[in-house]
mmCIF file of C-alpha atoms in Angstrom:
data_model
loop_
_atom_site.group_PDB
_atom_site.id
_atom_site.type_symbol
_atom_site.label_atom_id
_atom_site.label_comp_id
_atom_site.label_asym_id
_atom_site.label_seq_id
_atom_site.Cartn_x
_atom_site.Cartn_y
_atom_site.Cartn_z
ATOM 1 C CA UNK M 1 3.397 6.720 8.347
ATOM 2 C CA UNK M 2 0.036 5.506 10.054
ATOM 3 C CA UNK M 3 -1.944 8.499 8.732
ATOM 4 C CA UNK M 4 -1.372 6.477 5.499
ATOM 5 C CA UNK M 5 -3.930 3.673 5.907
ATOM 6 C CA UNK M 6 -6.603 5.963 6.641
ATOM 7 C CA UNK M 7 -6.848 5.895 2.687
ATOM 8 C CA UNK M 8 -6.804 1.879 2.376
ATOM 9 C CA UNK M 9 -9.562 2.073 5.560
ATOM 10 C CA UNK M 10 -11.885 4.748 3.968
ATOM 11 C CA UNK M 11 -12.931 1.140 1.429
ATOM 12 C CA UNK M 12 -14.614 0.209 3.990
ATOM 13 C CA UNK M 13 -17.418 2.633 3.368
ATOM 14 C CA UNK M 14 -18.176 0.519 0.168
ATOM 15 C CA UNK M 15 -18.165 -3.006 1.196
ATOM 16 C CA UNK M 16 -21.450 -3.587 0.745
ATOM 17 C CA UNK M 17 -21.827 -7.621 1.679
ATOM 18 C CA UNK M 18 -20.315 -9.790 3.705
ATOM 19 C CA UNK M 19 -20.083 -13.870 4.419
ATOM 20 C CA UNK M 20 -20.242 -14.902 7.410
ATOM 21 C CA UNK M 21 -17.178 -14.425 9.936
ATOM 22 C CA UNK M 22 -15.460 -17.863 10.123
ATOM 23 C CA UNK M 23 -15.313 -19.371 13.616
ATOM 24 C CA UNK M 24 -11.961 -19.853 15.455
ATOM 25 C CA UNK M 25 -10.046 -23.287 14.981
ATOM 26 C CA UNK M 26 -10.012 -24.518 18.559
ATOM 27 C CA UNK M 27 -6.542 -25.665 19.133
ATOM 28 C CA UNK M 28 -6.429 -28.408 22.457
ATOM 29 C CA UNK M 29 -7.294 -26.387 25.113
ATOM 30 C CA UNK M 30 -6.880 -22.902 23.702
ATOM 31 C CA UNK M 31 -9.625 -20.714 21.463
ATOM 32 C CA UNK M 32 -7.291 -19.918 17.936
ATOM 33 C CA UNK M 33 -7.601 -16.218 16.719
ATOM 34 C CA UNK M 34 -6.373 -14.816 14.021
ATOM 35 C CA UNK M 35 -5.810 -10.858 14.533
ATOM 36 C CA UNK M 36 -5.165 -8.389 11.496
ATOM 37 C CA UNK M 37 -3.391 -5.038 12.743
ATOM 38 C CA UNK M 38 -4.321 -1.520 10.974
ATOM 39 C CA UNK M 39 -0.975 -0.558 10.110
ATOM 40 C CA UNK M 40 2.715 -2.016 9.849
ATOM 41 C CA UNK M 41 3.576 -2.607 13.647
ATOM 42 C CA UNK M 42 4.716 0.218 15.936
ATOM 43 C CA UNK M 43 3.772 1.732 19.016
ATOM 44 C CA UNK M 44 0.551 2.892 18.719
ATOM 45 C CA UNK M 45 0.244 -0.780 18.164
ATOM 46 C CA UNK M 46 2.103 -1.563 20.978
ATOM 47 C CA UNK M 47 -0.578 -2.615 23.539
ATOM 48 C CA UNK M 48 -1.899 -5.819 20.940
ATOM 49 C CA UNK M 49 2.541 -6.897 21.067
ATOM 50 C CA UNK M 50 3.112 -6.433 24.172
ATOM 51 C CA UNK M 51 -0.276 -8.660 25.123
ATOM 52 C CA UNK M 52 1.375 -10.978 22.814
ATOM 53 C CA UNK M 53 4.733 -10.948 24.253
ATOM 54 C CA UNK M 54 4.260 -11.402 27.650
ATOM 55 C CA UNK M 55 1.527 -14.243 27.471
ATOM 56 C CA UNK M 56 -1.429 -11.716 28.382
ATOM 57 C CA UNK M 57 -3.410 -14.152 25.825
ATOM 58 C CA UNK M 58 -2.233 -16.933 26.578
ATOM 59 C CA UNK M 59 -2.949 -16.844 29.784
ATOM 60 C CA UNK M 60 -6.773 -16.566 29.468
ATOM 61 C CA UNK M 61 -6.767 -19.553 26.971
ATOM 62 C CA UNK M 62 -6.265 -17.743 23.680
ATOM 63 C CA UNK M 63 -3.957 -19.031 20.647
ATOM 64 C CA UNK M 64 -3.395 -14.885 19.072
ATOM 65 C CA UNK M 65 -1.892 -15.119 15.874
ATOM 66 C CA UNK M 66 -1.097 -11.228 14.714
ATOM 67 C CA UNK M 67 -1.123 -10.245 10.867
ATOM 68 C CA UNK M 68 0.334 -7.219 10.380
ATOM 69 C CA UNK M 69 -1.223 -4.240 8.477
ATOM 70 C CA UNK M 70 0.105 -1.937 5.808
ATOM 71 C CA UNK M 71 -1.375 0.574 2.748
ATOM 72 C CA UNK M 72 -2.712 -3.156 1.275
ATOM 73 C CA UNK M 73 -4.173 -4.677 3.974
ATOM 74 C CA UNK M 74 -8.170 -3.613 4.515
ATOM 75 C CA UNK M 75 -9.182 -4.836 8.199
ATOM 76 C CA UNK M 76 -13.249 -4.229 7.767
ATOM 77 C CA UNK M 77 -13.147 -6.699 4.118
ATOM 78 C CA UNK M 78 -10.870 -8.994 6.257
ATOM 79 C CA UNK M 79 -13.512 -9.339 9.169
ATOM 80 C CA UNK M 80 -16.284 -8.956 6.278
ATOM 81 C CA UNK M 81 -15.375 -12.579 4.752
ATOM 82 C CA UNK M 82 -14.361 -13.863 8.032
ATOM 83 C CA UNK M 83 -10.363 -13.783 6.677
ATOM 84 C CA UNK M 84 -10.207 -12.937 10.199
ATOM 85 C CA UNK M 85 -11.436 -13.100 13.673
ATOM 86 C CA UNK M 86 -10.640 -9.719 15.526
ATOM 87 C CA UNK M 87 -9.618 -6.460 13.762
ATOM 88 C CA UNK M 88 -7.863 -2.859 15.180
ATOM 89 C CA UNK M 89 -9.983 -0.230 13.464
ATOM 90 C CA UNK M 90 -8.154 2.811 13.642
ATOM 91 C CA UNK M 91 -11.308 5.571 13.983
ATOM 92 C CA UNK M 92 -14.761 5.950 14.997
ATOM 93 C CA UNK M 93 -15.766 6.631 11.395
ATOM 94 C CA UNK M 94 -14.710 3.208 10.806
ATOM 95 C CA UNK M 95 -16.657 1.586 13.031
ATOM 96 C CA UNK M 96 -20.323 3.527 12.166
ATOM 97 C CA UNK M 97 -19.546 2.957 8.316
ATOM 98 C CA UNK M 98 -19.364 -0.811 8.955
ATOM 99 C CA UNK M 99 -22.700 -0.211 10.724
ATOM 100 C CA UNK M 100 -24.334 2.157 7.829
ATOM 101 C CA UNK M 101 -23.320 -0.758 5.267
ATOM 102 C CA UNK M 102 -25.016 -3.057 7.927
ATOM 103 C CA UNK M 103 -21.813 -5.619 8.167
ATOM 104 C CA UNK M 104 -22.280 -7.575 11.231
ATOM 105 C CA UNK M 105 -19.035 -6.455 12.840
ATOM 106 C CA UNK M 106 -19.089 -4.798 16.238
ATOM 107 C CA UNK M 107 -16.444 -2.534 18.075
ATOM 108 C CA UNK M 108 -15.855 -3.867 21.935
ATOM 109 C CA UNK M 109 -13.589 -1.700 23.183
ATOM 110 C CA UNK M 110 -12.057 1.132 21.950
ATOM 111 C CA UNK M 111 -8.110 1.192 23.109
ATOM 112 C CA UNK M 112 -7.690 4.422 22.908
ATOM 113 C CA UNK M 113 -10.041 7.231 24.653
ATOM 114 C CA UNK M 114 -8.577 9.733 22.326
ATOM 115 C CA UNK M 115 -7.866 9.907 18.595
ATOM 116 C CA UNK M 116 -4.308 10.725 17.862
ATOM 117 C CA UNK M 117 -5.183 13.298 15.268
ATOM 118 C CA UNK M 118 -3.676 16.598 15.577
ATOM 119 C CA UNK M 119 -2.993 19.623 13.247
ATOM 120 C CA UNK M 120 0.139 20.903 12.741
ATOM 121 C CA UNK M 121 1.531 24.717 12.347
ATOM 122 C CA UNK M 122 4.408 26.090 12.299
ATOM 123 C CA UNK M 123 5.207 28.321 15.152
ATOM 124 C CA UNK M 124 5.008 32.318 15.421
ATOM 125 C CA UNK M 125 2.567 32.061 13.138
ATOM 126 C CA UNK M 126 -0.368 33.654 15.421
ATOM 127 C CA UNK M 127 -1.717 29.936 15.744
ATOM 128 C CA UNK M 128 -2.692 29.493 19.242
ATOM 129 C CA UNK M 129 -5.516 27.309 18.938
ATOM 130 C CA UNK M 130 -7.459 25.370 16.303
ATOM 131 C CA UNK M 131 -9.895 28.223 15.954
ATOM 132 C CA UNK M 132 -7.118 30.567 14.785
ATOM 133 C CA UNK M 133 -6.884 27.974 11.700
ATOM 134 C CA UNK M 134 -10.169 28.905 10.075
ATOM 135 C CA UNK M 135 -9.394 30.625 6.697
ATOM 136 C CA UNK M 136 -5.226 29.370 6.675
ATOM 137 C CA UNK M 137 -4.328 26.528 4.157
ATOM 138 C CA UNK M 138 -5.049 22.982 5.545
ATOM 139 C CA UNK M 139 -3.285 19.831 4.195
ATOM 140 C CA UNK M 140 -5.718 17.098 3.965
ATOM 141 C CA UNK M 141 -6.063 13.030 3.288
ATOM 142 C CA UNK M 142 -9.128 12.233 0.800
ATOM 143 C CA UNK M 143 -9.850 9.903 3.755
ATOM 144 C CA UNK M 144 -10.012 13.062 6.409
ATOM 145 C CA UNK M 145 -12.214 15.259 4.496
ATOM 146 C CA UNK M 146 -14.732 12.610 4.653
ATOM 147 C CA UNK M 147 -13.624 12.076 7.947
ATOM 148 C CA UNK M 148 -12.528 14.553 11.253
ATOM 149 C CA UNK M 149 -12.918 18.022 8.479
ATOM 150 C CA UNK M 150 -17.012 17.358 9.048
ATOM 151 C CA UNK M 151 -16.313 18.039 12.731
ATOM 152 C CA UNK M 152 -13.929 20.961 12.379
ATOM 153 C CA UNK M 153 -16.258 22.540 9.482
ATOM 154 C CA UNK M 154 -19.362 22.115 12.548
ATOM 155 C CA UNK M 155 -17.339 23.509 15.420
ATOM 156 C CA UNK M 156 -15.357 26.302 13.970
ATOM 157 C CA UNK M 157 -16.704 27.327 10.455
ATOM 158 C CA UNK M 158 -14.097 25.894 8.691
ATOM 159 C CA UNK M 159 -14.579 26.074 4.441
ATOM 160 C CA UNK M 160 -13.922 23.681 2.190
ATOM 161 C CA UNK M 161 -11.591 26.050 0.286
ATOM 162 C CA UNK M 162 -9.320 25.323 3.045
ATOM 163 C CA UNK M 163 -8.154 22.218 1.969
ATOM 164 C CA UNK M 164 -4.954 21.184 0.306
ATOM 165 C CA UNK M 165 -4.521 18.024 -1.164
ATOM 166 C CA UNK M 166 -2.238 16.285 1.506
ATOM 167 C CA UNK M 167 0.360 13.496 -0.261
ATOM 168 C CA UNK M 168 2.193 12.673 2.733
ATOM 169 C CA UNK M 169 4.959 14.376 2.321
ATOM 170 C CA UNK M 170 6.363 17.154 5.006
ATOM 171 C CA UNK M 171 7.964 18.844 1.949
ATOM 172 C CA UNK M 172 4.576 21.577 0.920
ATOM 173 C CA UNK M 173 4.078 22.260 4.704
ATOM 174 C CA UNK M 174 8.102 23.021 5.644
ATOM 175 C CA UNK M 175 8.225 25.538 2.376
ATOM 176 C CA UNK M 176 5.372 27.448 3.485
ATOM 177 C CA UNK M 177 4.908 28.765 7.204
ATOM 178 C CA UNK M 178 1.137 29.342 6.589
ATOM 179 C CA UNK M 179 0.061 26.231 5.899
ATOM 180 C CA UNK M 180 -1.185 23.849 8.803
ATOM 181 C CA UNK M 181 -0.615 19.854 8.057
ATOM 182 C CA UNK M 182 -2.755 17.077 9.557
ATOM 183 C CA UNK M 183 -0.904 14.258 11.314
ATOM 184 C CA UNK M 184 -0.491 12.101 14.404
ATOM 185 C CA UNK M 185 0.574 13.044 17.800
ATOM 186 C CA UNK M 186 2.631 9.772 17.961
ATOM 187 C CA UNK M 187 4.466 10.064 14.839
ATOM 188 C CA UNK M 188 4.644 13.538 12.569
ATOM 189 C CA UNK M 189 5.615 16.230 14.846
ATOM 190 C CA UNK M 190 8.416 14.206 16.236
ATOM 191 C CA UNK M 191 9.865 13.604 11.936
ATOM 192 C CA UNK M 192 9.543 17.600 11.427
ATOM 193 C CA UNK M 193 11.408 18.504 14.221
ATOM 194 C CA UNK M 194 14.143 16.264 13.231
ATOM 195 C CA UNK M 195 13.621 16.893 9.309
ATOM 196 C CA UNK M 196 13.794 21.088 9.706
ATOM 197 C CA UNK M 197 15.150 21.464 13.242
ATOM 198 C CA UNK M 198 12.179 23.346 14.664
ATOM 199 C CA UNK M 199 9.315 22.463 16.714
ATOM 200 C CA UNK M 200 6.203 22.704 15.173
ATOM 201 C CA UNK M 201 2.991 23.606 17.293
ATOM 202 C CA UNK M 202 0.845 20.670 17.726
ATOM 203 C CA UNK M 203 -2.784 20.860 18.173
ATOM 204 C CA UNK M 204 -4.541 17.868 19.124
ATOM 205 C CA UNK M 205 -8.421 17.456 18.102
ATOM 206 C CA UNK M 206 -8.905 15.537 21.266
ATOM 207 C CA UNK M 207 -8.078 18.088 23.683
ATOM 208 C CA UNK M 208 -10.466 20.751 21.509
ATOM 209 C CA UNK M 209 -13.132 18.591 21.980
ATOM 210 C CA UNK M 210 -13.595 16.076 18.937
ATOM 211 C CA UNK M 211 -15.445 13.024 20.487
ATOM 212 C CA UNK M 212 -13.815 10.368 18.395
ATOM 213 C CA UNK M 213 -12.316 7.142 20.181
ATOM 214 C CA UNK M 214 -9.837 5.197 18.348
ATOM 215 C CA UNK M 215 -7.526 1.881 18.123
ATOM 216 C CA UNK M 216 -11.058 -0.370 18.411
ATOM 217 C CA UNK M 217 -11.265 -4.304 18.342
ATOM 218 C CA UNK M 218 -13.974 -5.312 15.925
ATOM 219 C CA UNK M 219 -15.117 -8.385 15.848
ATOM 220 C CA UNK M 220 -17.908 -10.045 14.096
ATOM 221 C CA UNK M 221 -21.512 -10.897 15.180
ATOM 222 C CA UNK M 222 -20.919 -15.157 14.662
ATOM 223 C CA UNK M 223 -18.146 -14.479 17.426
ATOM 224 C CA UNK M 224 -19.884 -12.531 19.889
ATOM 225 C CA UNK M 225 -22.277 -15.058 19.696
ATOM 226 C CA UNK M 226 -20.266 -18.332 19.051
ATOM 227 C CA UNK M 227 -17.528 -17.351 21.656
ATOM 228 C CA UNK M 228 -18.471 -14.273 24.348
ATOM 229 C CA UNK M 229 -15.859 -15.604 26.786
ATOM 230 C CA UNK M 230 -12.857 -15.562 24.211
ATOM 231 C CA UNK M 231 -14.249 -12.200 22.884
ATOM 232 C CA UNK M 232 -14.146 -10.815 26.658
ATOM 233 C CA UNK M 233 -10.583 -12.221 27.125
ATOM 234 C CA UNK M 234 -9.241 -10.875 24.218
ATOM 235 C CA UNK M 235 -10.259 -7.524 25.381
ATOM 236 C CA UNK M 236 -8.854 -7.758 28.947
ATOM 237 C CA UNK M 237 -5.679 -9.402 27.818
ATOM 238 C CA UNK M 238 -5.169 -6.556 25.043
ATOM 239 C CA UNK M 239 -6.073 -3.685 27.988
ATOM 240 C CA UNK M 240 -3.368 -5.580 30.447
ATOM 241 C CA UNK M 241 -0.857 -5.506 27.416
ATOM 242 C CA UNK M 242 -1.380 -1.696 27.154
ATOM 243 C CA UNK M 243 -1.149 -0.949 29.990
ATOM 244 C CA UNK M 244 2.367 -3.078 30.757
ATOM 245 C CA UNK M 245 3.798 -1.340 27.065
ATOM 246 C CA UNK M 246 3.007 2.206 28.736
ATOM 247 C CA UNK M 247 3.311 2.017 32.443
ATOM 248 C CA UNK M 248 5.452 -0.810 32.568
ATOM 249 C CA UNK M 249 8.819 -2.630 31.295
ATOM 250 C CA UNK M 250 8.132 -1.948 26.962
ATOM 251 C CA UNK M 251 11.049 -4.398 25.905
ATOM 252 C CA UNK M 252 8.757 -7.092 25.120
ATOM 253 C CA UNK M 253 6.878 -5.715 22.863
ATOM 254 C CA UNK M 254 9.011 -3.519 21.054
ATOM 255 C CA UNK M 255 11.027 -6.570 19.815
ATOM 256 C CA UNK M 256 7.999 -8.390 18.681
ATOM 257 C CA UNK M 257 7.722 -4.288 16.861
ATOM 258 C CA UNK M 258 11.065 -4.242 15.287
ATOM 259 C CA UNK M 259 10.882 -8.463 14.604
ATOM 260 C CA UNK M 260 7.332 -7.508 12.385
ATOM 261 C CA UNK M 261 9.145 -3.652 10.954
ATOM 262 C CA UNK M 262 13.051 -4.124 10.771
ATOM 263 C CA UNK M 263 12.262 -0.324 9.779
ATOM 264 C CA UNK M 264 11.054 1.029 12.960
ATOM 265 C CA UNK M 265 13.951 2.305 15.380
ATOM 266 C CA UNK M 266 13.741 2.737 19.280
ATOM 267 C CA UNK M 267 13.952 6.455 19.146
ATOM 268 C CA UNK M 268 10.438 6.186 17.314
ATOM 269 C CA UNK M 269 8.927 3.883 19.614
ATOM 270 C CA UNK M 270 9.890 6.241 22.878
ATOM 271 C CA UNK M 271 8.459 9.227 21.707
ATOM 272 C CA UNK M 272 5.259 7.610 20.614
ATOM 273 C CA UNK M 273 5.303 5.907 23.692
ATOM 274 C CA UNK M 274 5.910 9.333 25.614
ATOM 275 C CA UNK M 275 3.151 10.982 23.772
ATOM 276 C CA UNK M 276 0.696 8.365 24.374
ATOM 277 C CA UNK M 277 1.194 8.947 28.235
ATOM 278 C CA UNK M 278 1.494 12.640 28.063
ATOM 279 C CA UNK M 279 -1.172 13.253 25.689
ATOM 280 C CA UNK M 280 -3.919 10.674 27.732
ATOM 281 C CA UNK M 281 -4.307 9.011 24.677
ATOM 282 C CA UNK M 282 -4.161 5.470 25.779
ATOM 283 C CA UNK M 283 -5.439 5.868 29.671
ATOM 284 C CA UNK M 284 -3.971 4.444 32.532
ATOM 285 C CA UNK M 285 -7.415 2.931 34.027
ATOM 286 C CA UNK M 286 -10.235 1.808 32.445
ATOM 287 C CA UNK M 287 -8.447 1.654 28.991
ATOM 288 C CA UNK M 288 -10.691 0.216 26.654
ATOM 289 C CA UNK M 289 -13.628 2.159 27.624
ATOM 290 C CA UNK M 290 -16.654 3.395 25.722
ATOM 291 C CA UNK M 291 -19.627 4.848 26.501
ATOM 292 C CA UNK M 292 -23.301 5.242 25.034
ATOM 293 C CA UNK M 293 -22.932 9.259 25.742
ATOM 294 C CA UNK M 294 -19.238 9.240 24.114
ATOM 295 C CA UNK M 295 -21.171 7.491 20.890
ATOM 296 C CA UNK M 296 -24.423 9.741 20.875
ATOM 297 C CA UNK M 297 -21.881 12.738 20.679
ATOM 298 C CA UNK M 298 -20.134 11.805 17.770
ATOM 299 C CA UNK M 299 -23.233 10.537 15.760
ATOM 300 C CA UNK M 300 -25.238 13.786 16.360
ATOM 301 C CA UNK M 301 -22.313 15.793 14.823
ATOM 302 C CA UNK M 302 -21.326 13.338 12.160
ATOM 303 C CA UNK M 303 -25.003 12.851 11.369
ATOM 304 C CA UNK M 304 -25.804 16.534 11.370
ATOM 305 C CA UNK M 305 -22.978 16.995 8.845
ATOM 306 C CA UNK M 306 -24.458 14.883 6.368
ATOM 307 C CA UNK M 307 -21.882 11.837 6.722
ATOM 308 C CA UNK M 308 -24.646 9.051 7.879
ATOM 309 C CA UNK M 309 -28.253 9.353 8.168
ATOM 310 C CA UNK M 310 -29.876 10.315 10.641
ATOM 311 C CA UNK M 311 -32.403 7.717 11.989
ATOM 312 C CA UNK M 312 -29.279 5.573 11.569
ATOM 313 C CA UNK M 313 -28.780 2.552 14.149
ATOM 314 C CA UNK M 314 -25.728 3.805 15.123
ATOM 315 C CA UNK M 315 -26.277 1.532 18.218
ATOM 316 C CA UNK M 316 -25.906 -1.525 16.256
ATOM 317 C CA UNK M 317 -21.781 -0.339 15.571
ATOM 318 C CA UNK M 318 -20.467 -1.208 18.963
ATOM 319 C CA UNK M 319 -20.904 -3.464 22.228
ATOM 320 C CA UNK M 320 -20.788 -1.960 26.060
ATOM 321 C CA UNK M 321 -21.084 -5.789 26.865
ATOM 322 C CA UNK M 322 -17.098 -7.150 26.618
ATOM 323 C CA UNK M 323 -15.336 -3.938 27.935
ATOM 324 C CA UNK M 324 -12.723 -5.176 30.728
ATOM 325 C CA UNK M 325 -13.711 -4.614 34.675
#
């Protein structure tokens, strides 16, 4: 499912050039933006439909037109020949590779204060933490080994003869109890507990520390500086629609959901829904929230670990000046 277009995202490391972003088409009265989605819809896009579906952008004078995302759609190119106007990035990695290519695109807010990613053993196992993975089997993306396995390989002394080429299937990780899988909180677990009938144990990186923020807006430079007031209303109208899909009445937005991906059912949408709360990934204040400290944190170790240099600008990746009050 999502963890998929962390492979079509990882192309963003090599776009090397950009044009400039195109500027909105101001329809009468209203600033027209065009918004391109990370992934096919679902809930842990929920918070950009339900903004949609109750008027959230409407209501501060924006025309939002979604495009939805999928294993073809790259949302850094998109926003690098201005194909669009606002992007969800799904990781922080994301966001400092646009930087380290020096594309003028800028995360303003950063949707959810934790990233989703969690590992995933099978239970009675003697996993009771991410530590007691170091030596087991790990089932891995090409996009995650370049991506959250440079923070697990700093923090616990994880080896590189750990991994296990992951192909997103559940089927090498159900016929072997040793093996631990990568996933999301929102969407794996919950498919191989009804695939085998067991519950796995779910470790989420988040909760052991990994810095990472996730679900971003990025926008481009020739909009932050063309349009700062649509920019800032995007991002307050996106933080109200979270916050009515999770706290409030969902319907909305999970028809716009299932209108966009015939394929996703309500039992889907619930749990990631459920986990979201339970988990704190997308907070009920200040969502949308970043910090300079939350940014130095995850540069030092990504940095450190090779992955960008070191006297980077990491600075120039992201914008404290949009976030919502």
């Amino acid at each position: 499912m999502k963890l998929m277009r962390l492979a079509a995202l990882a192309l963003c490391a090599v776009v090397a050039a950009c044009s400039p972003a195109k500027t909105p088409v101001e329809a009468p009265g209203r600033t027209a933006l065009k918004l391109a989605t990370d992934w096919k819809a679902q809930a842990e896009l929920g918070g950009y439909y339900q903004a949609l579906a109750t008027g959230e952008y409407k209501k501060r004078g924006l025309d939002v037109t979604l495009i939805q995302g999928g294993p073809g759609v790259n949302v850094p190119q998109l926003l690098a020949t201005g194909a669009v106007d606002v992007g969800v990035g799904s990781n922080s990695f994301i966001v400092l590779n646009l930087a380290k290519e020096k594309i003028p695109v800028k995360a303003v807010a950063a949707f959810m204060d934790k990233d989703p990613q969690v590992l995933i053993a099978h239970p009675g196992q003697g996993v009771e933490s991410i530590a007691d993975m170091k030596g087991r089997p790990i089932l891995l993306s090409d996009a995650s080994v370049t991506a959250f396995w440079v923070w697990l390989k700093a923090k616990h002394g994880f080896t590189d003869d750990q991994v296990r080429k992951y192909n997103y299937s559940t089927a090498p990780f159900l016929a072997d109890k040793r093996v631990i899988q990568q996933g999301y909180a929102t969407s794996e677990p919950y498919l191989i507990e009804k695939e085998a009938g067991m519950k796995p144990a779910v470790f989420l990186l988040a909760d052991d520390g990994y810095p990472a923020y996730a679900s971003f807006a990025l926008v481009p430079d020739a909009l932050l500086a063309k349009n700062p007031a649509a920019v800032k209303a995007f991002v307050e109208a996106t933080a109200a629609g979270w916050t009515s899909y999770l706290y409030g009445d969902p319907a909305p937005g999970d028809a716009l959901i299932r209108k966009d991906n015939p394929e996703m059912t309500q039992d889907l949408l619930d749990q990631a829904r459920e986990k979201m709360r339970s988990y704190g990934i997308v907070p009920r204040v200040k969502v949308g929230d970043m910090t300079d400290a939350r940014w130095a944190e995850f540069f030092k170790v990504a940095s450190e670990q090779g992955v960008y240099p070191r006297n980077m600008d990491y600075k120039s990746a992201y914008s404290l000046d949009f976030l919502p009050k």
